[in-house]
Amino acid sequence: AVTAADYNERYGHYYTVLWKAADRDAGPVTVRFEYLQALSGLKKRVQEQVVDDIRRGNISKFQVTGEEYLKSGRVTAWRVSVLRGNEELVSQQSALWN
């Protein structure tokens, strides 16, 4: 980051999710990252990634940065899940997620 604006755009929370899928040939999956922020009350936010090329070990990266982070604050609770269609294959959540 060179300027203050560049610094503010990068400031925030970064998440790296490591996941595996037992059935890699059954089609694409969606990795869903749901989270709550300190200044947004109980409003849940969602980021999703569709993964077509499923490997033995997969990595999905999410970030809450820039204007969203500056306006709504730090992430206080999160939940990540891997979905195939409407079926949830696996999920993990923070201790404060309800």
mmCIF file of N, CA, C and O in Angstrom:
data_model
loop_
_atom_site.group_PDB
_atom_site.id
_atom_site.type_symbol
_atom_site.label_atom_id
_atom_site.label_comp_id
_atom_site.label_asym_id
_atom_site.label_seq_id
_atom_site.Cartn_x
_atom_site.Cartn_y
_atom_site.Cartn_z
ATOM 1 N N ALA A 1 0.843 -1.176 0.000
ATOM 2 C CA ALA A 1 0.000 0.000 0.000
ATOM 3 C C ALA A 1 0.886 1.235 0.000
ATOM 4 O O ALA A 1 1.765 1.368 0.826
ATOM 5 N N VAL A 2 0.619 2.110 -0.925
ATOM 6 C CA VAL A 2 1.427 3.312 -1.069
ATOM 7 C C VAL A 2 0.748 4.500 -0.417
ATOM 8 O O VAL A 2 1.367 5.246 0.333
ATOM 9 N N THR A 3 -0.534 4.686 -0.670
ATOM 10 C CA THR A 3 -1.261 5.820 -0.111
ATOM 11 C C THR A 3 -2.161 5.357 1.025
ATOM 12 O O THR A 3 -2.378 4.173 1.234
ATOM 13 N N ALA A 4 -2.710 6.335 1.721
ATOM 14 C CA ALA A 4 -3.652 6.015 2.798
ATOM 15 C C ALA A 4 -4.891 5.315 2.244
ATOM 16 O O ALA A 4 -5.432 4.408 2.879
ATOM 17 N N ALA A 5 -5.334 5.705 1.063
ATOM 18 C CA ALA A 5 -6.496 5.058 0.439
ATOM 19 C C ALA A 5 -6.188 3.595 0.117
ATOM 20 O O ALA A 5 -7.032 2.715 0.320
ATOM 21 N N ASP A 6 -4.975 3.317 -0.384
ATOM 22 C CA ASP A 6 -4.568 1.932 -0.657
ATOM 23 C C ASP A 6 -4.543 1.116 0.628
ATOM 24 O O ASP A 6 -4.973 -0.034 0.660
ATOM 25 N N TYR A 7 -4.033 1.711 1.675
ATOM 26 C CA TYR A 7 -3.959 1.033 2.971
ATOM 27 C C TYR A 7 -5.359 0.694 3.476
ATOM 28 O O TYR A 7 -5.617 -0.412 3.940
ATOM 29 N N ASN A 8 -6.297 1.652 3.376
ATOM 30 C CA ASN A 8 -7.666 1.432 3.842
ATOM 31 C C ASN A 8 -8.369 0.342 3.039
ATOM 32 O O ASN A 8 -9.182 -0.393 3.582
ATOM 33 N N GLU A 9 -8.073 0.218 1.747
ATOM 34 C CA GLU A 9 -8.688 -0.818 0.913
ATOM 35 C C GLU A 9 -8.216 -2.220 1.317
ATOM 36 O O GLU A 9 -8.950 -3.180 1.169
ATOM 37 N N ARG A 10 -7.024 -2.344 1.824
ATOM 38 C CA ARG A 10 -6.465 -3.651 2.195
ATOM 39 C C ARG A 10 -6.691 -4.009 3.656
ATOM 40 O O ARG A 10 -6.524 -5.155 4.042
ATOM 41 N N TYR A 11 -7.072 -3.041 4.464
ATOM 42 C CA TYR A 11 -7.234 -3.261 5.892
ATOM 43 C C TYR A 11 -8.502 -4.073 6.144
ATOM 44 O O TYR A 11 -9.551 -3.800 5.577
ATOM 45 N N GLY A 12 -8.417 -5.102 6.975
ATOM 46 C CA GLY A 12 -9.585 -5.908 7.283
ATOM 47 C C GLY A 12 -9.221 -7.313 7.684
ATOM 48 O O GLY A 12 -8.147 -7.568 8.226
ATOM 49 N N HIS A 13 -10.115 -8.250 7.392
ATOM 50 C CA HIS A 13 -9.950 -9.646 7.764
ATOM 51 C C HIS A 13 -9.836 -10.502 6.511
ATOM 52 O O HIS A 13 -10.601 -10.337 5.561
ATOM 53 N N TYR A 14 -8.909 -11.451 6.549
ATOM 54 C CA TYR A 14 -8.692 -12.387 5.448
ATOM 55 C C TYR A 14 -8.865 -13.806 5.986
ATOM 56 O O TYR A 14 -8.356 -14.129 7.055
ATOM 57 N N TYR A 15 -9.579 -14.650 5.225
ATOM 58 C CA TYR A 15 -9.841 -16.026 5.643
ATOM 59 C C TYR A 15 -9.419 -16.985 4.542
ATOM 60 O O TYR A 15 -9.739 -16.769 3.370
ATOM 61 N N THR A 16 -8.729 -18.049 4.922
ATOM 62 C CA THR A 16 -8.355 -19.119 4.008
ATOM 63 C C THR A 16 -8.995 -20.399 4.523
ATOM 64 O O THR A 16 -8.775 -20.798 5.663
ATOM 65 N N VAL A 17 -9.797 -21.028 3.674
ATOM 66 C CA VAL A 17 -10.533 -22.229 4.048
ATOM 67 C C VAL A 17 -9.944 -23.408 3.293
ATOM 68 O O VAL A 17 -9.887 -23.405 2.063
ATOM 69 N N LEU A 18 -9.485 -24.407 4.032
ATOM 70 C CA LEU A 18 -8.976 -25.648 3.441
ATOM 71 C C LEU A 18 -10.071 -26.694 3.551
ATOM 72 O O LEU A 18 -10.594 -26.924 4.642
ATOM 73 N N TRP A 19 -10.432 -27.331 2.439
ATOM 74 C CA TRP A 19 -11.525 -28.292 2.470
ATOM 75 C C TRP A 19 -11.296 -29.422 1.483
ATOM 76 O O TRP A 19 -10.516 -29.307 0.547
ATOM 77 N N LYS A 20 -11.998 -30.539 1.736
ATOM 78 C CA LYS A 20 -11.924 -31.723 0.882
ATOM 79 C C LYS A 20 -13.339 -32.173 0.553
ATOM 80 O O LYS A 20 -14.252 -31.980 1.344
ATOM 81 N N ALA A 21 -13.502 -32.786 -0.606
ATOM 82 C CA ALA A 21 -14.782 -33.378 -0.992
ATOM 83 C C ALA A 21 -14.523 -34.831 -1.368
ATOM 84 O O ALA A 21 -13.641 -35.111 -2.194
ATOM 85 N N ALA A 22 -15.251 -35.744 -0.772
ATOM 86 C CA ALA A 22 -15.043 -37.174 -1.028
ATOM 87 C C ALA A 22 -15.395 -37.544 -2.465
ATOM 88 O O ALA A 22 -14.697 -38.323 -3.102
ATOM 89 N N ASP A 23 -16.475 -36.993 -2.998
ATOM 90 C CA ASP A 23 -16.928 -37.311 -4.354
ATOM 91 C C ASP A 23 -16.589 -36.138 -5.265
ATOM 92 O O ASP A 23 -17.349 -35.184 -5.382
ATOM 93 N N ARG A 24 -15.433 -36.210 -5.910
ATOM 94 C CA ARG A 24 -14.957 -35.094 -6.722
ATOM 95 C C ARG A 24 -15.542 -35.066 -8.119
ATOM 96 O O ARG A 24 -15.405 -34.081 -8.826
ATOM 97 N N ASP A 25 -16.218 -36.131 -8.553
ATOM 98 C CA ASP A 25 -16.741 -36.205 -9.915
ATOM 99 C C ASP A 25 -18.230 -35.889 -10.007
ATOM 100 O O ASP A 25 -18.808 -35.980 -11.081
ATOM 101 N N ALA A 26 -18.860 -35.514 -8.922
ATOM 102 C CA ALA A 26 -20.308 -35.329 -8.906
ATOM 103 C C ALA A 26 -20.745 -33.922 -9.319
ATOM 104 O O ALA A 26 -21.902 -33.594 -9.206
ATOM 105 N N GLY A 27 -19.850 -33.104 -9.781
ATOM 106 C CA GLY A 27 -20.226 -31.763 -10.222
ATOM 107 C C GLY A 27 -19.699 -30.681 -9.306
ATOM 108 O O GLY A 27 -19.059 -30.954 -8.298
ATOM 109 N N PRO A 28 -19.972 -29.441 -9.670
ATOM 110 C CA PRO A 28 -19.418 -28.308 -8.914
ATOM 111 C C PRO A 28 -20.014 -28.182 -7.516
ATOM 112 O O PRO A 28 -21.116 -28.673 -7.240
ATOM 113 N N VAL A 29 -19.270 -27.520 -6.650
ATOM 114 C CA VAL A 29 -19.733 -27.218 -5.297
ATOM 115 C C VAL A 29 -19.663 -25.706 -5.085
ATOM 116 O O VAL A 29 -18.951 -25.002 -5.791
ATOM 117 N N THR A 30 -20.398 -25.258 -4.094
ATOM 118 C CA THR A 30 -20.377 -23.854 -3.703
ATOM 119 C C THR A 30 -19.813 -23.761 -2.296
ATOM 120 O O THR A 30 -20.266 -24.468 -1.398
ATOM 121 N N VAL A 31 -18.822 -22.921 -2.120
ATOM 122 C CA VAL A 31 -18.263 -22.660 -0.797
ATOM 123 C C VAL A 31 -18.883 -21.351 -0.332
ATOM 124 O O VAL A 31 -18.721 -20.312 -0.977
ATOM 125 N N ARG A 32 -19.621 -21.417 0.779
ATOM 126 C CA ARG A 32 -20.346 -20.252 1.293
ATOM 127 C C ARG A 32 -19.714 -19.796 2.598
ATOM 128 O O ARG A 32 -19.531 -20.578 3.519
ATOM 129 N N PHE A 33 -19.424 -18.497 2.671
ATOM 130 C CA PHE A 33 -18.859 -17.874 3.864
ATOM 131 C C PHE A 33 -19.883 -16.867 4.374
ATOM 132 O O PHE A 33 -20.173 -15.871 3.714
ATOM 133 N N GLU A 34 -20.458 -17.149 5.542
ATOM 134 C CA GLU A 34 -21.434 -16.263 6.168
ATOM 135 C C GLU A 34 -20.769 -15.628 7.387
ATOM 136 O O GLU A 34 -20.016 -16.293 8.083
ATOM 137 N N TYR A 35 -21.074 -14.366 7.644
ATOM 138 C CA TYR A 35 -20.410 -13.703 8.766
ATOM 139 C C TYR A 35 -21.246 -12.551 9.304
ATOM 140 O O TYR A 35 -22.117 -12.012 8.629
ATOM 141 N N LEU A 36 -20.968 -12.208 10.559
ATOM 142 C CA LEU A 36 -21.553 -11.060 11.238
ATOM 143 C C LEU A 36 -20.432 -10.081 11.538
ATOM 144 O O LEU A 36 -19.308 -10.492 11.833
ATOM 145 N N GLN A 37 -20.764 -8.794 11.495
ATOM 146 C CA GLN A 37 -19.768 -7.770 11.805
ATOM 147 C C GLN A 37 -20.209 -6.956 13.012
ATOM 148 O O GLN A 37 -21.402 -6.861 13.319
ATOM 149 N N ALA A 38 -19.249 -6.361 13.687
ATOM 150 C CA ALA A 38 -19.491 -5.686 14.963
ATOM 151 C C ALA A 38 -20.510 -4.557 14.865
ATOM 152 O O ALA A 38 -21.325 -4.387 15.768
ATOM 153 N N LEU A 39 -20.503 -3.799 13.779
ATOM 154 C CA LEU A 39 -21.366 -2.627 13.690
ATOM 155 C C LEU A 39 -22.618 -2.849 12.842
ATOM 156 O O LEU A 39 -23.371 -1.908 12.614
ATOM 157 N N SER A 40 -22.851 -4.075 12.394
ATOM 158 C CA SER A 40 -24.014 -4.333 11.530
ATOM 159 C C SER A 40 -25.136 -5.069 12.252
ATOM 160 O O SER A 40 -26.085 -5.524 11.607
ATOM 161 N N GLY A 41 -25.055 -5.191 13.555
ATOM 162 C CA GLY A 41 -26.100 -5.862 14.312
ATOM 163 C C GLY A 41 -26.176 -7.336 13.972
ATOM 164 O O GLY A 41 -25.154 -8.011 13.879
ATOM 165 N N LEU A 42 -27.382 -7.846 13.747
ATOM 166 C CA LEU A 42 -27.571 -9.265 13.448
ATOM 167 C C LEU A 42 -27.687 -9.529 11.951
ATOM 168 O O LEU A 42 -28.089 -10.620 11.553
ATOM 169 N N LYS A 43 -27.337 -8.558 11.131
ATOM 170 C CA LYS A 43 -27.410 -8.720 9.675
ATOM 171 C C LYS A 43 -26.295 -9.649 9.199
ATOM 172 O O LYS A 43 -25.112 -9.350 9.345
ATOM 173 N N LYS A 44 -26.704 -10.800 8.649
ATOM 174 C CA LYS A 44 -25.726 -11.761 8.153
ATOM 175 C C LYS A 44 -25.306 -11.375 6.737
ATOM 176 O O LYS A 44 -26.143 -11.025 5.909
ATOM 177 N N ARG A 45 -24.035 -11.445 6.487
ATOM 178 C CA ARG A 45 -23.492 -11.189 5.156
ATOM 179 C C ARG A 45 -22.996 -12.505 4.589
ATOM 180 O O ARG A 45 -22.608 -13.407 5.326
ATOM 181 N N VAL A 46 -22.981 -12.610 3.271
ATOM 182 C CA VAL A 46 -22.619 -13.871 2.616
ATOM 183 C C VAL A 46 -21.700 -13.584 1.434
ATOM 184 O O VAL A 46 -21.925 -12.658 0.667
ATOM 185 N N GLN A 47 -20.663 -14.404 1.319
ATOM 186 C CA GLN A 47 -19.821 -14.448 0.127
ATOM 187 C C GLN A 47 -19.810 -15.899 -0.335
ATOM 188 O O GLN A 47 -19.759 -16.811 0.481
ATOM 189 N N GLU A 48 -19.860 -16.110 -1.659
ATOM 190 C CA GLU A 48 -19.878 -17.465 -2.196
ATOM 191 C C GLU A 48 -18.887 -17.597 -3.342
ATOM 192 O O GLU A 48 -18.641 -16.637 -4.069
ATOM 193 N N GLN A 49 -18.356 -18.802 -3.477
ATOM 194 C CA GLN A 49 -17.484 -19.161 -4.596
ATOM 195 C C GLN A 49 -17.959 -20.499 -5.145
ATOM 196 O O GLN A 49 -18.165 -21.441 -4.386
ATOM 197 N N VAL A 50 -18.122 -20.562 -6.456
ATOM 198 C CA VAL A 50 -18.455 -21.827 -7.107
ATOM 199 C C VAL A 50 -17.152 -22.446 -7.589
ATOM 200 O O VAL A 50 -16.353 -21.792 -8.256
ATOM 201 N N VAL A 51 -16.931 -23.712 -7.222
ATOM 202 C CA VAL A 51 -15.703 -24.421 -7.577
ATOM 203 C C VAL A 51 -16.073 -25.564 -8.523
ATOM 204 O O VAL A 51 -16.785 -26.490 -8.139
ATOM 205 N N ASP A 52 -15.601 -25.469 -9.769
ATOM 206 C CA ASP A 52 -15.858 -26.502 -10.774
ATOM 207 C C ASP A 52 -14.783 -27.584 -10.761
ATOM 208 O O ASP A 52 -15.070 -28.752 -10.956
ATOM 209 N N ASP A 53 -13.548 -27.173 -10.559
ATOM 210 C CA ASP A 53 -12.407 -28.090 -10.595
ATOM 211 C C ASP A 53 -12.076 -28.518 -9.163
ATOM 212 O O ASP A 53 -11.236 -27.914 -8.494
ATOM 213 N N ILE A 54 -12.726 -29.576 -8.698
ATOM 214 C CA ILE A 54 -12.544 -30.044 -7.322
ATOM 215 C C ILE A 54 -11.343 -30.981 -7.280
ATOM 216 O O ILE A 54 -11.260 -31.936 -8.045
ATOM 217 N N ARG A 55 -10.431 -30.699 -6.385
ATOM 218 C CA ARG A 55 -9.209 -31.490 -6.236
ATOM 219 C C ARG A 55 -9.234 -32.248 -4.926
ATOM 220 O O ARG A 55 -10.158 -32.123 -4.142
ATOM 221 N N ARG A 56 -8.174 -32.992 -4.687
ATOM 222 C CA ARG A 56 -8.062 -33.733 -3.418
ATOM 223 C C ARG A 56 -8.061 -32.764 -2.235
ATOM 224 O O ARG A 56 -8.775 -32.932 -1.276
ATOM 225 N N GLY A 57 -7.250 -31.730 -2.304
ATOM 226 C CA GLY A 57 -7.221 -30.679 -1.290
ATOM 227 C C GLY A 57 -7.542 -29.352 -1.951
ATOM 228 O O GLY A 57 -6.954 -29.012 -2.967
ATOM 229 N N ASN A 58 -8.489 -28.608 -1.404
ATOM 230 C CA ASN A 58 -8.944 -27.358 -2.018
ATOM 231 C C ASN A 58 -8.754 -26.201 -1.066
ATOM 232 O O ASN A 58 -8.829 -26.364 0.151
ATOM 233 N N ILE A 59 -8.557 -25.022 -1.638
ATOM 234 C CA ILE A 59 -8.389 -23.805 -0.861
ATOM 235 C C ILE A 59 -9.329 -22.751 -1.417
ATOM 236 O O ILE A 59 -9.352 -22.508 -2.622
ATOM 237 N N SER A 60 -10.100 -22.138 -0.536
ATOM 238 C CA SER A 60 -10.959 -21.015 -0.899
ATOM 239 C C SER A 60 -10.573 -19.844 -0.009
ATOM 240 O O SER A 60 -10.379 -20.014 1.192
ATOM 241 N N LYS A 61 -10.478 -18.663 -0.611
ATOM 242 C CA LYS A 61 -10.072 -17.476 0.143
ATOM 243 C C LYS A 61 -11.181 -16.441 0.108
ATOM 244 O O LYS A 61 -11.787 -16.195 -0.926
ATOM 245 N N PHE A 62 -11.426 -15.847 1.277
ATOM 246 C CA PHE A 62 -12.432 -14.806 1.422
ATOM 247 C C PHE A 62 -11.801 -13.632 2.146
ATOM 248 O O PHE A 62 -10.880 -13.806 2.947
ATOM 249 N N GLN A 63 -12.324 -12.438 1.878
ATOM 250 C CA GLN A 63 -11.812 -11.272 2.578
ATOM 251 C C GLN A 63 -12.932 -10.280 2.852
ATOM 252 O O GLN A 63 -13.857 -10.134 2.058
ATOM 253 N N VAL A 64 -12.845 -9.655 4.018
ATOM 254 C CA VAL A 64 -13.751 -8.591 4.412
ATOM 255 C C VAL A 64 -12.856 -7.381 4.611
ATOM 256 O O VAL A 64 -12.192 -7.249 5.641
ATOM 257 N N THR A 65 -12.801 -6.539 3.603
ATOM 258 C CA THR A 65 -11.851 -5.431 3.596
ATOM 259 C C THR A 65 -12.506 -4.178 3.030
ATOM 260 O O THR A 65 -13.654 -4.187 2.616
ATOM 261 N N GLY A 66 -11.721 -3.120 2.976
ATOM 262 C CA GLY A 66 -12.136 -1.886 2.318
ATOM 263 C C GLY A 66 -13.309 -1.210 2.992
ATOM 264 O O GLY A 66 -13.441 -1.188 4.216
ATOM 265 N N GLU A 67 -14.192 -0.664 2.161
ATOM 266 C CA GLU A 67 -15.339 0.103 2.645
ATOM 267 C C GLU A 67 -16.241 -0.723 3.554
ATOM 268 O O GLU A 67 -16.729 -0.234 4.575
ATOM 269 N N GLU A 68 -16.456 -1.994 3.199
ATOM 270 C CA GLU A 68 -17.303 -2.863 4.020
ATOM 271 C C GLU A 68 -16.740 -3.008 5.434
ATOM 272 O O GLU A 68 -17.474 -2.932 6.413
ATOM 273 N N TYR A 69 -15.440 -3.204 5.533
ATOM 274 C CA TYR A 69 -14.807 -3.355 6.845
ATOM 275 C C TYR A 69 -14.833 -2.029 7.613
ATOM 276 O O TYR A 69 -15.124 -2.003 8.814
ATOM 277 N N LEU A 70 -14.553 -0.937 6.939
ATOM 278 C CA LEU A 70 -14.516 0.362 7.609
ATOM 279 C C LEU A 70 -15.899 0.787 8.108
ATOM 280 O O LEU A 70 -16.020 1.386 9.176
ATOM 281 N N LYS A 71 -16.963 0.465 7.367
ATOM 282 C CA LYS A 71 -18.317 0.853 7.769
ATOM 283 C C LYS A 71 -18.917 -0.085 8.811
ATOM 284 O O LYS A 71 -19.578 0.364 9.736
ATOM 285 N N SER A 72 -18.689 -1.399 8.662
ATOM 286 C CA SER A 72 -19.377 -2.370 9.516
ATOM 287 C C SER A 72 -18.499 -2.996 10.591
ATOM 288 O O SER A 72 -18.988 -3.760 11.414
ATOM 289 N N GLY A 73 -17.208 -2.738 10.570
ATOM 290 C CA GLY A 73 -16.333 -3.206 11.640
ATOM 291 C C GLY A 73 -15.814 -4.620 11.461
ATOM 292 O O GLY A 73 -15.979 -5.254 10.434
ATOM 293 N N ARG A 74 -15.199 -5.108 12.514
ATOM 294 C CA ARG A 74 -14.545 -6.407 12.476
ATOM 295 C C ARG A 74 -15.563 -7.545 12.420
ATOM 296 O O ARG A 74 -16.716 -7.383 12.817
ATOM 297 N N VAL A 75 -15.117 -8.685 11.943
ATOM 298 C CA VAL A 75 -15.958 -9.881 11.897
ATOM 299 C C VAL A 75 -16.002 -10.468 13.305
ATOM 300 O O VAL A 75 -14.966 -10.720 13.914
ATOM 301 N N THR A 76 -17.209 -10.666 13.805
ATOM 302 C CA THR A 76 -17.363 -11.184 15.172
ATOM 303 C C THR A 76 -17.727 -12.666 15.203
ATOM 304 O O THR A 76 -17.475 -13.336 16.194
ATOM 305 N N ALA A 77 -18.339 -13.177 14.142
ATOM 306 C CA ALA A 77 -18.714 -14.588 14.064
ATOM 307 C C ALA A 77 -18.801 -14.982 12.595
ATOM 308 O O ALA A 77 -19.105 -14.149 11.742
ATOM 309 N N TRP A 78 -18.507 -16.245 12.304
ATOM 310 C CA TRP A 78 -18.527 -16.710 10.922
ATOM 311 C C TRP A 78 -18.948 -18.168 10.837
ATOM 312 O O TRP A 78 -18.900 -18.904 11.811
ATOM 313 N N ARG A 79 -19.347 -18.552 9.632
ATOM 314 C CA ARG A 79 -19.688 -19.941 9.322
ATOM 315 C C ARG A 79 -19.322 -20.180 7.870
ATOM 316 O O ARG A 79 -19.627 -19.368 7.003
ATOM 317 N N VAL A 80 -18.652 -21.279 7.606
ATOM 318 C CA VAL A 80 -18.310 -21.649 6.228
ATOM 319 C C VAL A 80 -18.899 -23.028 5.953
ATOM 320 O O VAL A 80 -18.881 -23.898 6.813
ATOM 321 N N SER A 81 -19.463 -23.193 4.764
ATOM 322 C CA SER A 81 -20.052 -24.483 4.403
ATOM 323 C C SER A 81 -19.774 -24.783 2.939
ATOM 324 O O SER A 81 -19.611 -23.876 2.127
ATOM 325 N N VAL A 82 -19.702 -26.078 2.636
ATOM 326 C CA VAL A 82 -19.511 -26.547 1.268
ATOM 327 C C VAL A 82 -20.819 -27.210 0.853
ATOM 328 O O VAL A 82 -21.291 -28.133 1.522
ATOM 329 N N LEU A 83 -21.392 -26.739 -0.244
ATOM 330 C CA LEU A 83 -22.700 -27.192 -0.692
ATOM 331 C C LEU A 83 -22.613 -27.761 -2.104
ATOM 332 O O LEU A 83 -21.876 -27.250 -2.941
ATOM 333 N N ARG A 84 -23.400 -28.793 -2.340
ATOM 334 C CA ARG A 84 -23.595 -29.297 -3.699
ATOM 335 C C ARG A 84 -25.088 -29.239 -3.946
ATOM 336 O O ARG A 84 -25.843 -29.999 -3.348
ATOM 337 N N GLY A 85 -25.504 -28.290 -4.765
ATOM 338 C CA GLY A 85 -26.935 -28.029 -4.934
ATOM 339 C C GLY A 85 -27.483 -27.489 -3.628
ATOM 340 O O GLY A 85 -26.973 -26.523 -3.082
ATOM 341 N N ASN A 86 -28.514 -28.128 -3.103
ATOM 342 C CA ASN A 86 -29.082 -27.729 -1.806
ATOM 343 C C ASN A 86 -28.564 -28.574 -0.649
ATOM 344 O O ASN A 86 -28.950 -28.366 0.494
ATOM 345 N N GLU A 87 -27.689 -29.533 -0.947
ATOM 346 C CA GLU A 87 -27.162 -30.433 0.079
ATOM 347 C C GLU A 87 -25.886 -29.866 0.690
ATOM 348 O O GLU A 87 -24.935 -29.541 -0.015
ATOM 349 N N GLU A 88 -25.865 -29.764 2.009
ATOM 350 C CA GLU A 88 -24.677 -29.307 2.711
ATOM 351 C C GLU A 88 -23.756 -30.496 2.944
ATOM 352 O O GLU A 88 -24.113 -31.442 3.632
ATOM 353 N N LEU A 89 -22.550 -30.437 2.371
ATOM 354 C CA LEU A 89 -21.596 -31.533 2.510
ATOM 355 C C LEU A 89 -20.846 -31.461 3.830
ATOM 356 O O LEU A 89 -20.604 -32.473 4.484
ATOM 357 N N VAL A 90 -20.437 -30.256 4.203
ATOM 358 C CA VAL A 90 -19.674 -30.060 5.435
ATOM 359 C C VAL A 90 -19.771 -28.588 5.827
ATOM 360 O O VAL A 90 -19.974 -27.723 4.976
ATOM 361 N N SER A 91 -19.631 -28.312 7.140
ATOM 362 C CA SER A 91 -19.619 -26.927 7.592
ATOM 363 C C SER A 91 -18.769 -26.808 8.850
ATOM 364 O O SER A 91 -18.537 -27.784 9.557
ATOM 365 N N GLN A 92 -18.334 -25.595 9.091
ATOM 366 C CA GLN A 92 -17.549 -25.257 10.281
ATOM 367 C C GLN A 92 -17.933 -23.857 10.676
ATOM 368 O O GLN A 92 -18.195 -23.012 9.813
ATOM 369 N N GLN A 93 -17.969 -23.581 11.981
ATOM 370 C CA GLN A 93 -18.362 -22.258 12.424
ATOM 371 C C GLN A 93 -17.529 -21.828 13.612
ATOM 372 O O GLN A 93 -16.929 -22.643 14.305
ATOM 373 N N SER A 94 -17.527 -20.524 13.843
ATOM 374 C CA SER A 94 -16.831 -19.990 15.006
ATOM 375 C C SER A 94 -17.662 -20.237 16.259
ATOM 376 O O SER A 94 -18.859 -20.545 16.189
ATOM 377 N N ALA A 95 -17.047 -20.076 17.408
ATOM 378 C CA ALA A 95 -17.728 -20.352 18.672
ATOM 379 C C ALA A 95 -18.898 -19.390 18.920
ATOM 380 O O ALA A 95 -19.861 -19.738 19.587
ATOM 381 N N LEU A 96 -18.837 -18.187 18.369
ATOM 382 C CA LEU A 96 -19.884 -17.198 18.605
ATOM 383 C C LEU A 96 -21.009 -17.256 17.588
ATOM 384 O O LEU A 96 -21.975 -16.496 17.691
ATOM 385 N N TRP A 97 -20.923 -18.131 16.583
ATOM 386 C CA TRP A 97 -21.994 -18.241 15.592
ATOM 387 C C TRP A 97 -23.206 -18.912 16.234
ATOM 388 O O TRP A 97 -23.092 -19.869 16.969
ATOM 389 N N ASN A 98 -24.392 -18.391 15.955
ATOM 390 C CA ASN A 98 -25.606 -18.989 16.526
ATOM 391 C C ASN A 98 -26.586 -19.374 15.462
ATOM 392 O O ASN A 98 -26.633 -18.959 14.398
#
